[in-house]
CSV table of C-alpha atoms and ligand atoms in Angstrom, one decimal:
chain,number,residue,atom,x,y,z
A,1,MET,CA,-99.2,-253.9,121.5
A,2,SER,CA,-102.1,-251.4,121.6
A,3,ASN,CA,-101.8,-248.3,119.4
A,4,ASN,CA,-102.4,-245.9,122.2
A,5,ILE,CA,-99.3,-246.9,124.1
A,6,GLY,CA,-96.2,-244.8,123.5
A,7,ILE,CA,-92.9,-246.1,122.1
A,8,LEU,CA,-89.6,-245.5,123.8
A,9,TYR,CA,-87.0,-244.6,121.1
A,10,ILE,CA,-83.3,-245.0,121.9
A,11,VAL,CA,-81.8,-242.4,119.6
A,12,ALA,CA,-78.0,-242.3,118.9
A,13,THR,CA,-76.7,-238.7,118.6
A,14,PRO,CA,-73.3,-237.4,117.2
A,15,ILE,CA,-70.0,-238.0,119.0
A,16,GLY,CA,-68.6,-234.7,117.7
A,17,ASN,CA,-69.8,-233.7,114.2
A,18,LEU,CA,-73.4,-232.5,114.6
A,19,SER,CA,-74.3,-233.8,111.2
A,20,ASP,CA,-73.7,-237.4,112.3
A,21,ILE,CA,-77.4,-238.2,113.1
A,22,SER,CA,-79.7,-240.2,110.9
A,23,LEU,CA,-82.7,-238.7,109.1
A,24,ARG,CA,-84.9,-241.1,111.1
A,25,GLY,CA,-83.2,-239.9,114.3
A,26,LEU,CA,-84.1,-236.3,113.5
A,27,GLU,CA,-87.7,-237.3,112.5
A,28,VAL,CA,-88.1,-239.1,115.8
A,29,LEU,CA,-86.7,-236.2,117.9
A,30,ASN,CA,-89.1,-233.9,116.1
A,31,THR,CA,-92.2,-236.0,116.6
A,32,VAL,CA,-92.0,-237.5,120.1
A,33,SER,CA,-93.8,-235.6,122.9
A,34,LEU,CA,-90.7,-235.6,125.1
A,35,ILE,CA,-86.9,-236.1,124.9
A,36,ALA,CA,-85.2,-237.5,128.0
A,37,ALA,CA,-81.6,-236.2,127.8
A,38,GLU,CA,-78.6,-237.0,130.0
A,39,ASP,CA,-77.8,-233.2,130.1
A,40,THR,CA,-80.4,-230.9,128.7
A,41,ARG,CA,-78.0,-228.0,128.3
A,42,ASN,CA,-75.6,-230.1,126.3
A,43,SER,CA,-78.4,-231.6,124.0
A,44,LYS,CA,-79.8,-228.1,123.5
A,45,VAL,CA,-76.8,-227.4,121.1
A,46,LEU,CA,-77.8,-230.4,119.0
A,47,LEU,CA,-81.5,-229.6,119.0
A,48,ASN,CA,-80.9,-226.0,118.1
A,49,HIS,CA,-78.5,-227.0,115.3
A,50,HIS,CA,-81.3,-229.1,113.8
A,51,SER,CA,-84.2,-226.6,114.7
A,52,ILE,CA,-85.9,-229.2,116.9
A,53,LYS,CA,-88.3,-227.7,119.4
A,54,THR,CA,-89.5,-230.8,121.3
A,55,PRO,CA,-89.4,-230.3,125.1
A,56,MET,CA,-86.7,-232.0,127.1
A,57,THR,CA,-86.4,-233.5,130.6
A,58,ALA,CA,-83.2,-234.6,132.4
A,59,TYR,CA,-82.6,-238.3,132.8
A,60,HIS,CA,-79.2,-239.0,134.3
A,61,GLU,CA,-77.4,-241.4,136.6
A,62,HIS,CA,-78.5,-239.5,139.7
A,63,ASN,CA,-82.3,-239.6,139.0
A,64,GLU,CA,-82.5,-242.8,136.9
A,65,ASP,CA,-84.9,-244.8,139.0
A,66,ARG,CA,-87.2,-241.9,140.0
A,67,LYS,CA,-87.3,-240.5,136.5
A,68,ALA,CA,-87.8,-244.0,134.9
A,69,THR,CA,-91.1,-244.3,136.7
A,70,PHE,CA,-92.2,-240.8,135.5
A,71,LEU,CA,-91.3,-241.7,131.9
A,72,LEU,CA,-92.9,-245.1,132.0
A,73,ASP,CA,-96.2,-243.5,133.2
A,74,LYS,CA,-96.0,-241.2,130.2
A,75,LEU,CA,-95.4,-244.1,127.8
A,76,VAL,CA,-98.4,-246.0,129.3
A,77,ALA,CA,-100.5,-242.9,128.9
A,78,GLY,CA,-99.7,-242.9,125.2
A,79,GLU,CA,-96.9,-240.5,124.8
A,80,SER,CA,-93.8,-241.5,122.8
A,81,ILE,CA,-90.4,-240.6,124.3
A,82,ALA,CA,-86.9,-240.4,122.8
A,83,LEU,CA,-83.9,-241.1,125.1
A,84,ILE,CA,-80.6,-239.5,124.1
A,85,SER,CA,-77.3,-239.1,125.9
A,86,ASP,CA,-74.5,-236.5,125.7
A,87,ALA,CA,-72.8,-238.3,122.8
A,88,GLY,CA,-73.3,-241.4,120.7
A,89,THR,CA,-75.5,-244.3,121.6
A,90,PRO,CA,-77.4,-244.2,124.9
A,91,LEU,CA,-76.7,-247.0,127.4
A,92,ILE,CA,-73.2,-247.6,126.0
A,93,ASN,CA,-71.4,-246.3,129.1
A,94,ASP,CA,-74.3,-243.8,129.4
A,95,PRO,CA,-77.5,-243.7,131.4
A,96,GLY,CA,-80.6,-245.6,130.2
A,97,TYR,CA,-80.3,-249.2,131.2
A,98,SER,CA,-82.7,-248.9,134.1
A,99,LEU,CA,-85.3,-247.3,131.9
A,100,VAL,CA,-85.0,-249.8,129.1
A,101,GLU,CA,-85.0,-252.8,131.5
A,102,LYS,CA,-88.2,-251.5,133.2
A,103,ALA,CA,-89.9,-250.7,129.9
A,104,LYS,CA,-89.2,-254.2,128.6
A,105,GLN,CA,-90.5,-255.7,131.8
A,106,ALA,CA,-93.6,-253.7,131.5
A,107,GLY,CA,-94.1,-255.0,127.9
A,108,LEU,CA,-93.6,-251.6,126.3
A,109,GLN,CA,-92.1,-251.2,122.9
A,110,VAL,CA,-88.5,-250.0,122.8
A,111,MET,CA,-87.1,-249.1,119.4
A,112,PRO,CA,-83.4,-248.3,118.6
A,113,ILE,CA,-82.5,-245.5,116.2
A,114,PRO,CA,-78.9,-246.5,115.4
A,115,GLY,CA,-76.1,-244.1,114.7
A,116,ALA,CA,-72.7,-243.0,116.1
A,117,CYS,CA,-70.9,-245.0,118.8
A,118,ALA,CA,-67.3,-244.1,119.5
A,119,ILE,CA,-66.1,-247.7,119.9
A,120,ILE,CA,-67.5,-248.8,116.6
A,121,ALA,CA,-66.3,-245.7,114.8
A,122,ALA,CA,-62.8,-246.3,116.2
A,123,LEU,CA,-62.8,-250.0,115.4
A,124,SER,CA,-63.9,-249.3,111.8
A,125,ALA,CA,-61.0,-247.0,111.0
A,126,SER,CA,-58.2,-248.3,113.2
A,127,GLY,CA,-56.7,-251.1,111.2
A,128,ILE,CA,-57.0,-253.4,114.2
A,129,ALA,CA,-58.7,-256.8,113.8
A,130,THR,CA,-62.5,-256.4,113.8
A,131,ASP,CA,-63.7,-260.0,113.6
A,132,ARG,CA,-63.9,-260.4,117.4
A,133,PHE,CA,-63.7,-257.8,120.1
A,134,SER,CA,-64.4,-257.2,123.8
A,135,PHE,CA,-65.5,-253.8,125.2
A,136,GLU,CA,-64.4,-252.9,128.7
A,137,GLY,CA,-65.9,-249.4,129.1
A,138,PHE,CA,-63.5,-247.3,131.2
A,139,LEU,CA,-60.6,-249.3,132.8
A,140,PRO,CA,-60.0,-249.1,136.5
A,141,ARG,CA,-58.2,-246.0,137.8
A,142,THR,CA,-55.2,-247.6,139.4
A,143,SER,CA,-52.2,-248.8,137.5
A,144,ALA,CA,-52.1,-252.2,139.2
A,145,ALA,CA,-55.8,-252.9,138.3
A,146,ARG,CA,-55.3,-251.7,134.7
A,147,LYS,CA,-52.3,-254.0,134.3
A,148,ALA,CA,-54.3,-256.9,135.7
A,149,VAL,CA,-56.9,-256.2,132.9
A,150,PHE,CA,-54.1,-256.2,130.3
A,151,GLU,CA,-52.5,-259.4,131.7
A,152,ARG,CA,-55.9,-261.1,131.3
A,153,TYR,CA,-56.5,-259.9,127.8
A,154,GLN,CA,-53.1,-260.5,126.4
A,155,LYS,CA,-53.8,-264.2,126.6
A,156,ARG,CA,-57.2,-263.9,124.8
A,157,GLN,CA,-58.1,-263.8,121.2
A,158,GLY,CA,-60.0,-260.8,119.9
A,159,THR,CA,-59.4,-257.0,120.1
A,160,LEU,CA,-59.7,-255.3,123.4
A,161,ILE,CA,-61.5,-251.9,123.2
A,162,PHE,CA,-62.0,-249.3,126.0
A,163,TYR,CA,-62.6,-245.6,126.6
A,164,GLU,CA,-59.9,-243.5,128.2
A,165,SER,CA,-59.8,-240.0,129.5
A,166,SER,CA,-57.2,-237.3,128.9
A,167,HIS,CA,-55.9,-237.4,132.5
A,168,ARG,CA,-55.0,-241.1,132.2
A,169,ILE,CA,-54.1,-241.8,128.6
A,170,ALA,CA,-50.3,-241.4,129.3
A,171,LYS,CA,-50.4,-243.6,132.4
A,172,CYS,CA,-52.5,-246.1,130.5
A,173,VAL,CA,-50.0,-246.5,127.6
A,174,ASP,CA,-47.2,-246.8,130.2
A,175,ASP,CA,-49.1,-249.7,131.7
A,176,MET,CA,-49.6,-251.2,128.3
A,177,LEU,CA,-45.9,-251.1,127.5
A,178,ALA,CA,-45.1,-252.7,130.9
A,179,VAL,CA,-47.4,-255.7,130.1
A,180,TYR,CA,-47.5,-256.2,126.3
A,181,GLN,CA,-44.7,-257.0,124.0
A,182,PRO,CA,-43.4,-253.7,122.5
A,183,THR,CA,-44.2,-255.2,119.0
A,184,HIS,CA,-47.8,-255.9,119.8
A,185,ARG,CA,-50.2,-253.8,117.6
A,186,MET,CA,-52.6,-251.2,119.0
A,187,SER,CA,-54.4,-248.0,118.1
A,188,ILE,CA,-55.6,-244.8,119.8
A,189,ALA,CA,-58.5,-243.0,118.2
A,190,ARG,CA,-58.8,-239.4,119.5
A,191,GLU,CA,-61.4,-236.7,119.0
A,192,LEU,CA,-63.3,-238.8,116.4
A,193,THR,CA,-65.4,-236.8,113.9
A,194,LYS,CA,-64.0,-233.5,115.4
A,195,THR,CA,-61.5,-231.0,114.0
A,196,TYR,CA,-58.5,-232.6,115.6
A,197,GLU,CA,-59.4,-236.2,114.9
A,198,THR,CA,-56.3,-238.4,115.1
A,199,ILE,CA,-56.0,-242.2,114.7
A,200,VAL,CA,-52.6,-243.5,115.5
A,201,THR,CA,-52.0,-247.2,114.8
A,202,GLY,CA,-48.7,-249.1,115.3
A,203,THR,CA,-46.8,-251.2,117.8
A,204,VAL,CA,-47.3,-250.5,121.5
A,205,GLU,CA,-43.8,-249.0,121.6
A,206,GLU,CA,-44.6,-246.7,118.6
A,207,VAL,CA,-47.9,-245.5,120.0
A,208,HIS,CA,-46.4,-245.0,123.5
A,209,GLU,CA,-43.6,-242.9,122.0
A,210,ARG,CA,-46.2,-240.8,120.1
A,211,VAL,CA,-48.4,-240.2,123.2
A,212,MET,CA,-45.3,-239.2,125.2
A,213,SER,CA,-43.8,-236.9,122.6
A,214,ASP,CA,-46.9,-235.1,121.4
A,215,ALA,CA,-48.9,-233.1,124.0
A,216,ASN,CA,-51.9,-233.0,121.7
A,217,MET,CA,-52.1,-236.8,122.1
A,218,GLN,CA,-53.0,-236.3,125.7
A,219,ARG,CA,-55.9,-234.0,125.0
A,220,GLY,CA,-59.5,-234.7,124.2
A,221,GLU,CA,-61.5,-238.0,124.1
A,222,PHE,CA,-60.0,-241.3,123.4
A,223,VAL,CA,-60.9,-244.9,122.4
A,224,VAL,CA,-58.0,-247.4,122.8
A,225,LEU,CA,-57.8,-250.6,120.9
A,226,ILE,CA,-55.3,-253.4,121.3
A,227,GLU,CA,-55.0,-256.5,119.2
A,228,GLY,CA,-55.7,-259.9,120.9
A,229,PHE,CA,-53.4,-262.9,121.0
A,230,ASP,CA,-53.2,-264.6,117.6
A,231,LYS,CA,-52.8,-268.3,118.1
A,232,LYS,CA,-52.9,-269.2,114.4
A,233,GLN,CA,-50.1,-266.9,113.5
A,234,HIS,CA,-47.8,-268.1,116.3
A,235,LYS,CA,-48.6,-271.8,115.8
A,236,ALA,CA,-47.4,-271.6,112.2
A,237,ASP,CA,-43.7,-272.0,113.1
A,238,GLY,CA,-43.6,-273.5,116.5
A,239,LEU,CA,-40.6,-274.1,118.8
A,240,SER,CA,-38.7,-277.4,119.1
A,241,ALA,CA,-39.4,-279.6,122.1
A,242,GLU,CA,-36.0,-278.7,123.4
A,243,ASN,CA,-36.6,-275.0,123.3
A,244,ILE,CA,-40.0,-275.5,124.9
A,245,ASP,CA,-38.3,-277.3,127.8
A,246,VAL,CA,-35.9,-274.4,128.2
A,247,LEU,CA,-38.9,-272.0,128.3
A,248,LYS,CA,-40.8,-274.1,130.7
A,249,THR,CA,-37.9,-274.3,133.1
A,250,LEU,CA,-37.4,-270.5,133.0
A,251,MET,CA,-41.1,-269.9,133.5
A,252,SER,CA,-41.1,-272.0,136.6
A,253,GLU,CA,-38.5,-269.7,138.1
A,254,CYS,CA,-39.4,-266.2,136.9
A,255,SER,CA,-42.1,-264.0,135.3
A,256,VAL,CA,-43.2,-264.5,131.7
A,257,LYS,CA,-41.4,-261.4,130.6
A,258,THR,CA,-38.1,-262.4,132.2
A,259,ALA,CA,-38.4,-266.0,131.1
A,260,VAL,CA,-38.9,-264.9,127.5
A,261,LYS,CA,-36.0,-262.4,127.7
A,262,LEU,CA,-33.7,-265.2,128.9
A,263,ALA,CA,-35.0,-267.7,126.5
A,264,VAL,CA,-34.2,-265.4,123.6
A,265,GLN,CA,-30.6,-265.4,124.7
A,266,LEU,CA,-30.4,-269.1,125.4
A,267,THR,CA,-32.2,-270.4,122.3
A,268,GLY,CA,-31.7,-267.7,119.7
A,269,GLN,CA,-35.4,-268.0,118.8
A,270,PRO,CA,-37.5,-264.9,118.0
A,271,LYS,CA,-38.9,-263.1,121.0
A,272,LYS,CA,-42.4,-263.0,119.5
A,273,LEU,CA,-42.5,-266.7,119.0
A,274,LEU,CA,-41.1,-267.4,122.5
A,275,TYR,CA,-43.6,-265.0,124.0
A,276,ALA,CA,-46.6,-266.6,122.1
A,277,SER,CA,-45.4,-270.1,123.3
A,278,ALA,CA,-45.1,-268.8,126.9
A,279,LEU,CA,-48.7,-267.6,126.8
A,280,GLU,CA,-49.9,-270.9,125.4
A,281,LEU,CA,-48.0,-272.8,128.1
A,282,ASN,CA,-49.6,-270.5,130.7
A,283,ASP,CA,-53.1,-271.1,129.2
A,284,ALA,CA,-52.5,-274.9,129.3
A,285,ASP,CA,-51.7,-274.8,133.0
B,301,SAM,N1,-72.3,-243.4,124.5
B,301,SAM,C1,-71.1,-243.0,124.0
B,301,SAM,C2,-70.8,-243.8,122.7
B,301,SAM,O1,-71.7,-244.3,122.1
B,301,SAM,O2,-69.7,-243.8,122.2
B,301,SAM,C3,-69.9,-243.2,125.0
B,301,SAM,C4,-70.1,-242.4,126.2
B,301,SAM,S1,-68.8,-242.5,127.3
B,301,SAM,C5,-69.5,-241.7,128.8
B,301,SAM,C6,-67.8,-241.2,126.8
B,301,SAM,C7,-66.4,-241.7,126.3
B,301,SAM,O3,-66.5,-242.1,125.0
B,301,SAM,C8,-65.4,-240.6,126.3
B,301,SAM,O4,-64.7,-240.4,127.5
B,301,SAM,C9,-64.4,-241.2,125.2
B,301,SAM,O5,-63.5,-242.1,125.8
B,301,SAM,C10,-65.3,-241.8,124.2
B,301,SAM,N2,-65.7,-240.9,123.2
B,301,SAM,C11,-66.8,-240.2,123.0
B,301,SAM,N3,-66.8,-239.4,121.9
B,301,SAM,C12,-65.5,-239.6,121.4
B,301,SAM,C13,-64.9,-239.1,120.3
B,301,SAM,N4,-65.4,-238.2,119.5
B,301,SAM,N5,-63.6,-239.5,120.0
B,301,SAM,C14,-63.0,-240.5,120.8
B,301,SAM,N6,-63.6,-241.0,121.9
B,301,SAM,C15,-64.9,-240.6,122.2
């Protein structure tokens, strides 16, 4: 790469606490010739806080393509540019993909300046399994479509993480309670790094109860995490062949939830074990 071609820096900014930006991030924002920001008024607060005077230009979802061409021309002309979003890491449910894709295609240097990201911050402090996870961005707006996502994920291993808004958090936990076992573990991380930061971890039933009974739990910004299906744990003490037959018969006639409920009464086996076996039977089909 020739020295007189600019570098495109992807700079992570805070998700609340304005001190959550790296020294390198500040240095880059101070030395580039231009900062492309999702919302310049919003980013002005951060730049003022750190006494950064670098000029800004708006780069958001409505001008992505047009602005990308403008920014690429500047890079080729030798100017270095920093891309920032309103909060956290650009491109993670924020604008920037089109610019980075085009810059890579043009053979330009793109450099990440890592830092805050709400999903990683939530995962690191939630107490929900971290070894494997899937990120779904924002879930669909309708209850039926959200439930379909939960149905799909409850049979998969690994934690499911997604963003949620204050208008939908109550409906979302309602949908979770309708699909998951009440004893399934989950967490809601709210207002991370801000004054009212709250991380509630417990069973779906417990977290649902907390959201419904505490109006503050329906305000602010949220990351939701729900544990995946744990095959190893459920396989440790399996059902007898007889009990599996009972479960299979019930499952051929009704929904998993009803089949498990009836199987608990008929076999006397724990609900969690029957439910895990039901999911395995479903998977095997
Ligand atoms: N790029 C950002 C990142 O790296 O986390 C995410 C941008 S996405 C448009 C914004 C969503 O992230 C919010 O609606 C909320 O769900 C989540 N979020 C952002 N800041 C948060 C915070 N401080 N606490 C909890 N969730 C947050």
